[in-house]
Coordinates of C-alpha atoms in Angstrom, one line a residue:
X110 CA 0.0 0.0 0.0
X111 CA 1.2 3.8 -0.8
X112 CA 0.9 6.8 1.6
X113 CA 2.0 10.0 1.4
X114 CA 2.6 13.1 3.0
X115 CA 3.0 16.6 1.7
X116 CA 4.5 19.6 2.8
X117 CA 4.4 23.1 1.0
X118 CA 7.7 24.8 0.0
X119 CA 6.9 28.5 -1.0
X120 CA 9.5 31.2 -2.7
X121 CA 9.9 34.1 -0.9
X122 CA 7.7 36.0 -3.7
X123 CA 4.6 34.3 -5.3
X124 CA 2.3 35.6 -7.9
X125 CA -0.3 33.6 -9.7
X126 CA 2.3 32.5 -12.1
X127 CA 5.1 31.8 -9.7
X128 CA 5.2 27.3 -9.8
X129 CA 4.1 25.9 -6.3
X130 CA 6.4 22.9 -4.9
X131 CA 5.1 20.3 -2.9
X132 CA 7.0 17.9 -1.2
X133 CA 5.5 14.0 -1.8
X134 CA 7.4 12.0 0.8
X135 CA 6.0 8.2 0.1
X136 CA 6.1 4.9 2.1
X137 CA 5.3 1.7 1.0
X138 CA 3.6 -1.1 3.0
X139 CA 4.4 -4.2 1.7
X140 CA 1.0 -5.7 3.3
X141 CA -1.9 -5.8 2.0
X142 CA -4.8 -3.5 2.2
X143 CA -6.7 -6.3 3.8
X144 CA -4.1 -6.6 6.9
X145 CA -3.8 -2.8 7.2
X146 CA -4.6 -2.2 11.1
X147 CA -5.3 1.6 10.1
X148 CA -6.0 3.7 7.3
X149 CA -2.8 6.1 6.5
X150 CA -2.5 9.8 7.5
X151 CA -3.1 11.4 4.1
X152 CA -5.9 12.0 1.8
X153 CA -5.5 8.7 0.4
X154 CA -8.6 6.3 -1.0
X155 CA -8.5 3.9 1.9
X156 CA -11.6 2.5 3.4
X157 CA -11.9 5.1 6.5
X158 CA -10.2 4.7 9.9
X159 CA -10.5 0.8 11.4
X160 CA -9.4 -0.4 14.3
X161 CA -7.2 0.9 17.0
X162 CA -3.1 -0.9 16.6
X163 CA -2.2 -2.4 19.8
X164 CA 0.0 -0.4 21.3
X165 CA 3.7 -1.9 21.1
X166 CA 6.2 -2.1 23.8
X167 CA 8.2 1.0 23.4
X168 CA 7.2 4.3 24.6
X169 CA 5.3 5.7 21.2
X170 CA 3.4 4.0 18.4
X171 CA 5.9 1.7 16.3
X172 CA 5.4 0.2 12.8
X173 CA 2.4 -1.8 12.3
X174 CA 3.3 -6.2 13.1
X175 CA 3.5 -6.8 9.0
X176 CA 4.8 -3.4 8.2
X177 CA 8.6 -2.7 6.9
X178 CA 9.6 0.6 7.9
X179 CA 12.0 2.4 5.8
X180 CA 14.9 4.6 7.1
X181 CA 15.0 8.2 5.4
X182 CA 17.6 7.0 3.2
X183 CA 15.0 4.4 1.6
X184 CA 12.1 7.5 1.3
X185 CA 11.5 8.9 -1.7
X186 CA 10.8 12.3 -2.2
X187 CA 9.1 13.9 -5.3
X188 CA 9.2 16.9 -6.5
X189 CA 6.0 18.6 -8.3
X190 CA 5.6 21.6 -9.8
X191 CA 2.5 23.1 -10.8
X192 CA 0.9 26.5 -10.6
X193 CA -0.7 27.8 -7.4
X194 CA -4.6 27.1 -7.4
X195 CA -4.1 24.2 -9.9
X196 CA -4.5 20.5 -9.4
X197 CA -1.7 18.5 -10.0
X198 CA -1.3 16.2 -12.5
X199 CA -2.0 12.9 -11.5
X200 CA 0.5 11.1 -14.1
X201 CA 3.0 13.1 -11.7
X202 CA 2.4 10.6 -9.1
X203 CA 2.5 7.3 -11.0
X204 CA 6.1 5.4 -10.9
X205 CA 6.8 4.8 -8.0
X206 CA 5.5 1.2 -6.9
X207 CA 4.7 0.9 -10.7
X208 CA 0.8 1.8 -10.2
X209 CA -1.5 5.3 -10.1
X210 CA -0.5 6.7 -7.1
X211 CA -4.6 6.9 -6.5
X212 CA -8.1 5.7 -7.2
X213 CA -9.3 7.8 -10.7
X214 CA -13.1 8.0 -9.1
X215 CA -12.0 8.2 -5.2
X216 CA -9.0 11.5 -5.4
X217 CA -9.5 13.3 -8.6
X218 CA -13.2 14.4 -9.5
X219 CA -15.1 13.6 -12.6
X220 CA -13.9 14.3 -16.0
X221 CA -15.7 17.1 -17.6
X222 CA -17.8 15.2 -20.4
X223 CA -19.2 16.8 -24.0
X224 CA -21.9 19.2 -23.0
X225 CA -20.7 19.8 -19.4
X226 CA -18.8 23.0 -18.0
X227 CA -15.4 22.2 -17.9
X228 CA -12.9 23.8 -15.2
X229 CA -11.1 27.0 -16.4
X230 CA -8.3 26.4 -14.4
X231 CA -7.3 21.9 -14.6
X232 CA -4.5 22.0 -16.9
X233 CA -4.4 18.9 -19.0
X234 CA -7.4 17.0 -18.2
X235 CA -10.5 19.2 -18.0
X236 CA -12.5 18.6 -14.7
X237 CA -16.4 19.1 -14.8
X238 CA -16.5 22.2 -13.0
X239 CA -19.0 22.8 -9.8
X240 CA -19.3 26.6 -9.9
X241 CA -18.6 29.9 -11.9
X242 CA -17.7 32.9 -10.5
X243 CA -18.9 36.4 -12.0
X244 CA -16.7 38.2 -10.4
X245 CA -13.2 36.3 -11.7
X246 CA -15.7 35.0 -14.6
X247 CA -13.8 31.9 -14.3
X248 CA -15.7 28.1 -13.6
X249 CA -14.5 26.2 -11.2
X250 CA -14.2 22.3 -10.1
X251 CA -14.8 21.2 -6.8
X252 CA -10.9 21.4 -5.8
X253 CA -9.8 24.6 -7.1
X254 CA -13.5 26.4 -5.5
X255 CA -12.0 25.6 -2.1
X256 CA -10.9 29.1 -2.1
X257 CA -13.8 30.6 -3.0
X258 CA -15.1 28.6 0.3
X259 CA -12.7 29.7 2.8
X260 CA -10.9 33.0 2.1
X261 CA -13.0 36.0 3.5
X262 CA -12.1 37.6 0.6
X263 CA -13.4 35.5 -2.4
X264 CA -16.3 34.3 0.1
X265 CA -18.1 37.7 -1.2
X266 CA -17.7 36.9 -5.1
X267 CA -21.1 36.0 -6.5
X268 CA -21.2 31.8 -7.3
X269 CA -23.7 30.6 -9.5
X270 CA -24.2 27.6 -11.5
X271 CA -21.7 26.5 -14.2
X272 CA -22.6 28.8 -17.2
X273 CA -20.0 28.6 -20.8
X274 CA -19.2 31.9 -22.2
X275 CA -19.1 34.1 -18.8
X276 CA -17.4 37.2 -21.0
X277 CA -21.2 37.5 -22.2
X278 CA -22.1 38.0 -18.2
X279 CA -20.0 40.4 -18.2
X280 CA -20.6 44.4 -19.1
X281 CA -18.3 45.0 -22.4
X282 CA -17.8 48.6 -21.5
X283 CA -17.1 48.5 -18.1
X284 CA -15.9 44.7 -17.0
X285 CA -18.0 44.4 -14.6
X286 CA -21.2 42.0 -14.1
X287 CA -24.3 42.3 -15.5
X288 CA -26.6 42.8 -12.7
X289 CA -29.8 45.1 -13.2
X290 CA -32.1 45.8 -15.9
X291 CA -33.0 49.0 -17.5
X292 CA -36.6 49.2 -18.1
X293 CA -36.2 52.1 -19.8
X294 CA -33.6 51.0 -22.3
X295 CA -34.4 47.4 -22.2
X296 CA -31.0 45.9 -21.4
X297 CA -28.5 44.7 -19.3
X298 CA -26.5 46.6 -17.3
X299 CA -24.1 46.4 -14.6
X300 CA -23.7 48.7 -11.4
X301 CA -21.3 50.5 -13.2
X302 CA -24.1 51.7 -16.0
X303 CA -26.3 52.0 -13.5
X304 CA -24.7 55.7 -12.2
X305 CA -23.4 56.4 -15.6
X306 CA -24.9 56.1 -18.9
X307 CA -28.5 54.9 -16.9
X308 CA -28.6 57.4 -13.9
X309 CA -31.9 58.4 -14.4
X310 CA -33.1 55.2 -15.9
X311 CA -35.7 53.0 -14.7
X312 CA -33.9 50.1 -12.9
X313 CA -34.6 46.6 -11.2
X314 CA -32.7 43.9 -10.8
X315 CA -32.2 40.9 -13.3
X316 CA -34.2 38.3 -10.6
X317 CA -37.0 40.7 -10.3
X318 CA -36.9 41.8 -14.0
X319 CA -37.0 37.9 -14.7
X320 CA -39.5 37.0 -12.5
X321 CA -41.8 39.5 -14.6
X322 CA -40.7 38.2 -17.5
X323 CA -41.6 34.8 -16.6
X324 CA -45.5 36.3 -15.8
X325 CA -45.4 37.8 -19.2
X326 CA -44.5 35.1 -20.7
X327 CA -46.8 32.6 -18.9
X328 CA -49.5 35.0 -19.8
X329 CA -48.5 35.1 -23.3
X330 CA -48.6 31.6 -23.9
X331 CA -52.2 31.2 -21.6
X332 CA -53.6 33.7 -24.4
X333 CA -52.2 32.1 -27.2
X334 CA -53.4 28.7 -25.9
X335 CA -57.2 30.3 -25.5
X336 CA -57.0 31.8 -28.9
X337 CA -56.2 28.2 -30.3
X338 CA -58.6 26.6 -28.1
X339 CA -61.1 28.9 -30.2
X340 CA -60.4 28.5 -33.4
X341 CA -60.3 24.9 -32.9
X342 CA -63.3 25.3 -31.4
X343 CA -65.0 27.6 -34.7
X344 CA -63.1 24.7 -36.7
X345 CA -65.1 22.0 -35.3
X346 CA -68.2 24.0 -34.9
X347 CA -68.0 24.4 -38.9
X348 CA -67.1 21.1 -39.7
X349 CA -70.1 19.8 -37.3
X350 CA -72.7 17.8 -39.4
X351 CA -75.6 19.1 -37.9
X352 CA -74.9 22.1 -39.0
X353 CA -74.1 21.0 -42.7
X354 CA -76.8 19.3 -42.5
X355 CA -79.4 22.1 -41.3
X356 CA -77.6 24.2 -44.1
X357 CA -78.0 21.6 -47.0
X358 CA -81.7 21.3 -45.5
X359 CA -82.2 25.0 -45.9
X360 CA -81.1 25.4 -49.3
X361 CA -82.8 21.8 -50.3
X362 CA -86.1 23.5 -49.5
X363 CA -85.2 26.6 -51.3
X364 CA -84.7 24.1 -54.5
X365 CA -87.7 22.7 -54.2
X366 CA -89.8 26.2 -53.9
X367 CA -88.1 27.1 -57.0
X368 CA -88.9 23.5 -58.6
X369 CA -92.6 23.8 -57.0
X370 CA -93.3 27.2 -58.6
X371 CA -91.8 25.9 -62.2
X372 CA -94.5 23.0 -62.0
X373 CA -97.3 25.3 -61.0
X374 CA -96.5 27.6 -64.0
X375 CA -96.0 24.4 -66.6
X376 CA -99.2 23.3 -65.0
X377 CA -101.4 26.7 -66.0
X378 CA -99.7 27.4 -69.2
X379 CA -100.8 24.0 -70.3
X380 CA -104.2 24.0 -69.0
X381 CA -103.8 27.9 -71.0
X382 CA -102.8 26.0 -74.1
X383 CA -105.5 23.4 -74.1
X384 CA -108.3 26.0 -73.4
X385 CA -106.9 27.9 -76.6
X386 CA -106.7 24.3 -78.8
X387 CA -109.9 23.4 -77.9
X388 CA -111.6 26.7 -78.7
X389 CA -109.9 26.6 -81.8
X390 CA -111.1 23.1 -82.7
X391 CA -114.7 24.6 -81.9
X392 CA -114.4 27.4 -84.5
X393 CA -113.0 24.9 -87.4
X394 CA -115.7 22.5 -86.9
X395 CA -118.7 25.4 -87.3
X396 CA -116.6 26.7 -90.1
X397 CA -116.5 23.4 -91.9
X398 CA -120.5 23.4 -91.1
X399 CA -121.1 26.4 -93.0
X400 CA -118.8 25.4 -95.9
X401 CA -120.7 22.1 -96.5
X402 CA -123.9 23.8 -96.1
X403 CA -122.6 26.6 -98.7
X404 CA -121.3 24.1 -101.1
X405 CA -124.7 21.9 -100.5
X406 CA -126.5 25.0 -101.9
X407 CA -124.0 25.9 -104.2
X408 CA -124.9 22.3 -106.0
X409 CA -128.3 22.6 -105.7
X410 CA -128.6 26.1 -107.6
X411 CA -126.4 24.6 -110.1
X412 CA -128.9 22.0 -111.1
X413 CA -131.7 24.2 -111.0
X414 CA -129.8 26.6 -113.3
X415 CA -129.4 23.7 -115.7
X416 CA -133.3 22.7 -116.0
X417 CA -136.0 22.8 -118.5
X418 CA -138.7 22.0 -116.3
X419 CA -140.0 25.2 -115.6
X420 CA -142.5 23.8 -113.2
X421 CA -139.8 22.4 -111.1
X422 CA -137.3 25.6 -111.3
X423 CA -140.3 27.5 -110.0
X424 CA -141.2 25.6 -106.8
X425 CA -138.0 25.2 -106.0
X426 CA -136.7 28.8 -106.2
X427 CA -138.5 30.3 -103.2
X428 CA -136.4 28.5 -101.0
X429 CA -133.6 28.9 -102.2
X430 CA -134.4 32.7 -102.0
X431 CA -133.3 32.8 -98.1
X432 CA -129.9 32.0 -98.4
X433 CA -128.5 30.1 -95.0
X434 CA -127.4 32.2 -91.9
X435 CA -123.7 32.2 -91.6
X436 CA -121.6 33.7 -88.7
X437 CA -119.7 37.2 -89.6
X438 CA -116.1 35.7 -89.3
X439 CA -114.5 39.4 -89.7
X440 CA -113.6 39.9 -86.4
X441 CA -112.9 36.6 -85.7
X442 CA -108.6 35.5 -85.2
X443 CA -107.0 33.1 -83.1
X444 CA -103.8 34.4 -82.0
X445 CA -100.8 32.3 -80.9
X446 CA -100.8 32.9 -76.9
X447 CA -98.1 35.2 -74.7
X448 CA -97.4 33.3 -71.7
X449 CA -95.3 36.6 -70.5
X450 CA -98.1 37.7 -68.1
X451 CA -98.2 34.0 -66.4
X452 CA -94.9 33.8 -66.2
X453 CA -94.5 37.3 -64.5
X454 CA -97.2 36.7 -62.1
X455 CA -95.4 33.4 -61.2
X456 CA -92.3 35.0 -60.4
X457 CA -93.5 37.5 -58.5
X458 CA -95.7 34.9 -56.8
X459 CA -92.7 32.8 -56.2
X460 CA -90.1 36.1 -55.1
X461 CA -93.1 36.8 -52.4
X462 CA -92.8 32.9 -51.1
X463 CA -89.0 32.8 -51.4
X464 CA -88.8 35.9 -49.4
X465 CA -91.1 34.8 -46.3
X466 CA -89.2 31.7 -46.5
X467 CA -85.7 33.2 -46.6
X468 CA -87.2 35.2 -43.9
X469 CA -88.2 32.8 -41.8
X470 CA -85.0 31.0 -42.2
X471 CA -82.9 33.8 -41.1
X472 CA -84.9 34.2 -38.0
X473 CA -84.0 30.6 -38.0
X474 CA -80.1 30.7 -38.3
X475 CA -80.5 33.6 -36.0
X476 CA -82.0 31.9 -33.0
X477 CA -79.6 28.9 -34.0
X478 CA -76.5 31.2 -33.1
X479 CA -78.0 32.8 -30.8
X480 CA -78.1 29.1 -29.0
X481 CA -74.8 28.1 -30.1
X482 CA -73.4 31.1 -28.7
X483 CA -75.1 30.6 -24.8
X484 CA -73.8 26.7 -25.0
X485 CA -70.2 28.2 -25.7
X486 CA -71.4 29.0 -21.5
X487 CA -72.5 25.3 -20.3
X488 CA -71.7 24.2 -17.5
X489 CA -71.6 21.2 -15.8
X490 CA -74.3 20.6 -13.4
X491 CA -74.8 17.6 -10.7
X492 CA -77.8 17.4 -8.4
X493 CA -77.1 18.0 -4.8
X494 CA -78.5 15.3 -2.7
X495 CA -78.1 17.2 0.7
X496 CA -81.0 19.6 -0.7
X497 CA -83.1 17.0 -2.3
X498 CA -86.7 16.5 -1.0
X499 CA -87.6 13.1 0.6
X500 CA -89.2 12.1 -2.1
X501 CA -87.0 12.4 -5.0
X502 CA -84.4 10.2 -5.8
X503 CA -81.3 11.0 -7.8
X504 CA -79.5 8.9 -9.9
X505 CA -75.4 8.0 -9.0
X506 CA -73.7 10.4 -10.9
X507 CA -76.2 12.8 -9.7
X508 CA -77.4 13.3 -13.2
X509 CA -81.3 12.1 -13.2
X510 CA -83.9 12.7 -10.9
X511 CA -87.1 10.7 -10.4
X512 CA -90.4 11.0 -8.1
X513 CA -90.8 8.8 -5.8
X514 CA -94.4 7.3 -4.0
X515 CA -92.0 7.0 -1.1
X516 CA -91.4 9.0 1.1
X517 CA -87.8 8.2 2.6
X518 CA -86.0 8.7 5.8
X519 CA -83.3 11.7 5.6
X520 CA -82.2 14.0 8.2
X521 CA -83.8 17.1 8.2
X522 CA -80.5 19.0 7.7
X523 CA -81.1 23.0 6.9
X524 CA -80.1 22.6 3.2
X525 CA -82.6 20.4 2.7
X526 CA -86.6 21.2 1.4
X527 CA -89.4 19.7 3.5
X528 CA -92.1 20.3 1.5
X529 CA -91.6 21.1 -1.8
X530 CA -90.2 19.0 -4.3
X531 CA -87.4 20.0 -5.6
X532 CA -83.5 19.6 -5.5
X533 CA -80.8 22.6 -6.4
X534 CA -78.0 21.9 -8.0
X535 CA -74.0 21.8 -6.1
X536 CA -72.5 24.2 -8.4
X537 CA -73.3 27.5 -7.2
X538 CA -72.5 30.8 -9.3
X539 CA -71.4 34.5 -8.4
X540 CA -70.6 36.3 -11.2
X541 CA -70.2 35.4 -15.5
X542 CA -72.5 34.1 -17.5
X543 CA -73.6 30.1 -17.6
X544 CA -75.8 27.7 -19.0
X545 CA -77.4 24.4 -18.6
X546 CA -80.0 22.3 -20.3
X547 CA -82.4 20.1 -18.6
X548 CA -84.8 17.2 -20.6
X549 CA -88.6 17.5 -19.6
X550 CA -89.8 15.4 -23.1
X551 CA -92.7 13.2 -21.3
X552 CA -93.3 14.9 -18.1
X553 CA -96.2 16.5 -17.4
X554 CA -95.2 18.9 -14.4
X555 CA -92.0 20.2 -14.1
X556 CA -90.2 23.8 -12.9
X557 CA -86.4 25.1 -14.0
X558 CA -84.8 28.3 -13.4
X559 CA -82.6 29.7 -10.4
X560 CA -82.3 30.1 -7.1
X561 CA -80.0 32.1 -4.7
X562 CA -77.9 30.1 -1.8
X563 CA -80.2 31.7 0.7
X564 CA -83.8 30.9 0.0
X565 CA -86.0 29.6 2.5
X566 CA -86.1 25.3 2.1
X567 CA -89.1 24.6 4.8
X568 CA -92.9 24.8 4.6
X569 CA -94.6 26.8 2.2
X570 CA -92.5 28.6 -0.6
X571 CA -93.7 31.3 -2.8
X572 CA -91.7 31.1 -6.0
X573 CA -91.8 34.9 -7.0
X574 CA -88.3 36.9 -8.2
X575 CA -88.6 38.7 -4.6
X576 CA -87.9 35.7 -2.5
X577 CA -85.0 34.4 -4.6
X578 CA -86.7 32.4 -7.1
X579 CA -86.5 33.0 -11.2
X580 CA -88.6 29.7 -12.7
X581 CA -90.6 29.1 -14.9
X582 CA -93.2 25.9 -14.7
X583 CA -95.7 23.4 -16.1
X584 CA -98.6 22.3 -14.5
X585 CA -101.4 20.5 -15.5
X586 CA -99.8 19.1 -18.7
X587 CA -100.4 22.2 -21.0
X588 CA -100.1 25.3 -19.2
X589 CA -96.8 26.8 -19.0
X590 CA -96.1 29.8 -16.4
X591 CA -93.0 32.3 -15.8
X592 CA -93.3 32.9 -12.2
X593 CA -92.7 36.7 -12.3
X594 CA -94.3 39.2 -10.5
X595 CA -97.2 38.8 -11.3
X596 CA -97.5 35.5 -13.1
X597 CA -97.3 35.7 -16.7
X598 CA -98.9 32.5 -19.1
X599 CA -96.8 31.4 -21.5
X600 CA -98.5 30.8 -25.2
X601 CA -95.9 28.0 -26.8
X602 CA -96.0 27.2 -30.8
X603 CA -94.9 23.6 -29.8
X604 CA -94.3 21.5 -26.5
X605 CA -90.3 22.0 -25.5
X606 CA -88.8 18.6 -25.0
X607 CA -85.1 20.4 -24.1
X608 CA -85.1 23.4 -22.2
X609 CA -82.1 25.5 -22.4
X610 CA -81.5 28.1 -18.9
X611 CA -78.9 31.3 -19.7
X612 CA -78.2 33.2 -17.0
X613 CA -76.3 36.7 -17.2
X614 CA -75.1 37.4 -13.5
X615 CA -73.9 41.0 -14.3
X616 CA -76.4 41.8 -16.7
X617 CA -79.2 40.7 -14.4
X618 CA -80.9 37.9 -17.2
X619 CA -82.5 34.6 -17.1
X620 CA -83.8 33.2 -19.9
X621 CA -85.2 29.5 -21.1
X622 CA -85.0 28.6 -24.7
X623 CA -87.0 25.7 -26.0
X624 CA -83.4 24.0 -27.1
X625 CA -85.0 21.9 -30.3
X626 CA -87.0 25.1 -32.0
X627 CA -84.4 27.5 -31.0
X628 CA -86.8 29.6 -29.5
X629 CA -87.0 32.1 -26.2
X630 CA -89.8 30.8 -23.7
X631 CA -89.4 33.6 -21.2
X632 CA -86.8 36.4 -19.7
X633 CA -86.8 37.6 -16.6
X634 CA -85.1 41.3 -16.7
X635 CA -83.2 43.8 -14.2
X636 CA -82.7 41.2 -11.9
X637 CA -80.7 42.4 -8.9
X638 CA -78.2 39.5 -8.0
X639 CA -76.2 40.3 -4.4
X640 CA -76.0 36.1 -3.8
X641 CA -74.4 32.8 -5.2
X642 CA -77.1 31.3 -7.6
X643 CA -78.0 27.8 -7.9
X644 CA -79.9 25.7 -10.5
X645 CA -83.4 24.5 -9.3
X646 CA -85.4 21.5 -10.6
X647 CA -89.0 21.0 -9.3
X648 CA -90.0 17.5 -10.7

């Protein structure tokens, strides 16, 4: 085994340059580390301190019982030479029993690897340094920071983590650290700067000025994120297929107003056509009457002309003194028909329909984004069951709620209502805007709306605005009510199946929407909210 001691030899003057000599004096043990009573004095790699050596027989501790002790003429001394605050070089301790004169992983810290901060001041191989100074803008390994540790002095220089490049830390006018911020210049300045060229600047520190920046950015990236949340948002909205499909249904029925008004036209210029052919027809056939009857005559005068019986001639020609009645066809002309007025009263007929209808379907689209715009405000809503009446019960995921015969056994805590029933919803709301939609297809009695936290839950309860209550109800299958002050009956176009509650805390709103027809039930108006609200459900 190999100890060794060093002592420091020092020239009388010493500069950072000026070599360091240290004295190695080495012993060798020839046993082994295994029979070693006791570790050795110096910094060696040995296993830590073992057992106490039984003290020999002379008056001070001797050589160990397996130990050869070497006289000063068999010591060897070495000589090394390296600059002050420098490791040394640990091939300068190999050769002398032939092996390293330490443990790579045990003495000499870890070798600097690709990517890490390497010691500015190991000479040869580059340890992986622990620290850099700002103030010396050097790095440092865990050997040469001792200083940096101990002296009063370098204790004060600024350590932070190991950073490459430290000439960029540093202020290129002045030399000295970066260590405040100049708002008003944006930039980094040192202490120097800071009664200089910046006097009168605005200035913080860079931990301060960074911790701001940090918010900003955080910020920045929170809006960013939102903004992409919405367009994904529109993106999906527009490629939904009900709404593809509501358009292609829109312009479908547009098409077929068109194609119905084209038919009914074709239809009456046909039945036009056929009135005006079978009048013709009419006129040709009594034309074709008076023709034969002309000719008929025509032949008979003829023959009379051409006879020599004069009795004959004479009983005949009296009647054919009154010559047949024929029509005066002067004024009469068939005209080939103008189908210009039809057709113009057709379009007209059809812009009138095509406008109500493009009408109405605006109104439509309107409403529809109207809803699609409160949903962007849903919420999720669960059923409390600490408020529930006795004789509801809820569903698990608090979801569904059904009426029971039964009444069942609950305490009577002070959230709950005794007598009417009804259950409010957990989440409660102070402030925004929020929405929820509740199904009621098939029920014949039902109430919705809102409540605030501090309604009265036992006995009688008078649903009106002034007592906390905004509802609207159905009773007795087909009579709707908005429980304003006073009641108001509602007069529905068809039966909601989905009603749709929006709620506008700061704007003082609640309004149900039949959710299918896109339409507005009821409002309630300058409402006065000073409480948290919660949904209600009367079932």
């Amino acid at each position: 085994m190999l100890f060794y001691r060093c002592s420091e030899v020092r020239p009388r003057q010493s500069s950072a340059l000026t070599p360091l000599y240290i004295s190695v004096t080495l012993s060798v043990c020839v046993c082994s580390r295994k029979q070693l009573p006791t570790a050795g004095p110096g910094p060696g790699p040995g296993p830590g301190p073992g057992p106490e050596p039984e003290p020999g027989p002379g008056p001070g501790p001797g050589p160990g019982p397996s130990c050869e002790s070497f006289g000063s003429n068999e010591s060897m001394d070495k000589l090394i030479s390296f600059k002050e605050g420098q490791s040394p070089d640990p091939r300068s301790l190999e050769g002398v029993d032939g092996s390293s004169g330490a443990e790579p992983d045990s003495i000499f810290t870890k070798v600097a690897a690709p990517g890490e901060v390497p010691c500015d001041v190991c000479t040869g191989t580059k340890v992986k340094a622990l620290k850099s100074c700002l103030d010396c803008v050097i790095s440092y390994c865990e050997t040469h920071l001792e200083p940096h540790l101990t002296a009063s002095r370098l204790r004060r220089h600024q350590l932070v983590e190991p950073v490459e490049n430290l000439e960029t830390r540093m202020c290129p006018k002045h030399s000295k650290p970066l260590e405040l911020f100049c708002q008003s210049d944006q930039t980094c300045i040192c202490l120097m700067c800071s009664v200089l060229e910046h006097k009168s600047h605005q200035l913080v520190p860079l931990r301060e000025e960074c911790e701001e920046k940090k918010v900003d950015l955080k910020q920045m990236i929170q809006k960013r994120r939102e903004k992409l949340e919405e367009i994904r948002e529109s993106v999906r909205i527009r490629k939904d297929a009900a709404d593809r499909a509501e358009g292609v249904e829109m312009f479908t029925a547009l098409m077929e107003l068109v194609q119905r008004g084209l038919k009914e036209l074709m239809e009456t210029m046909e039945e036009k056509q056929e009135a005006e052919e079978k009048e013709a027809e009419g006129l040709i056939k009594e034309l074709e009457e008076e023709i034969s009857e002309l000719m008929k005559r025509s032949s008979e005068v003829e023959q009379l002309s051409r006879s020599e019986d004069h009795l004959h001639l004479l009983q005949h020609f009296c009647s054919l003194k009154a010559p047949p009645a024929t029509k005066d066809w002067t004024e009469v002309m068939v005209r080939p028909s103008s189908y210009e007025e039809t057709v113009l009263r057709a379009v007209a007929q059809l812009e009138d329909t095509l406008s109500d209808k493009m009408m109405k379907m605006k109104m439509k689209m309107m409403k529809m984004k109207m809803m699609k715009m409160m949903q962007q405000f849903a919420v999720d809503v669960t059923l409390d069951p600490l408020t529930a009446h006795p004789k509801l019960v809820l569903s698990d995921d608090g979801k569904q709620v059904y009426h029971s015969d039964e009444k069942k056994k609950l305490p009577d805590n002070k959230e709950r209502f005794s007598k009417c029933v009804c259950v409010l919803g957990k989440q409660s709301f102070s402030s925004g805007r929020f929405y929820f939609e509740v199904q009621v297809k098939g029920k014949t009695k039902w109430g919705l709306g809102v409540v605030k936290e501090s309604i009265n839950r036992k006995g009688d309860i008078y649903l009106r605005p002034e007592n906390g209550y905004w509802t609207v109800i159905l009773i007795d299958r087909n009579v709707y009510k908005a429980l304003d002050d006073p009641s108001v009956i509602l007069h529905l176009k068809c039966v909601p199946e989905k009603v749709g509650v929006f709620v506008d805390y700061e704007e003082g709103v609640v309004s149900f929407y039949d959710v299918d027809a896109a339409a507005l039930i009821y409002s309630f108006t300058h409402c006065c909210f000073t409480h948290k609200l919660h949904p209600y459900f009367w079932w």
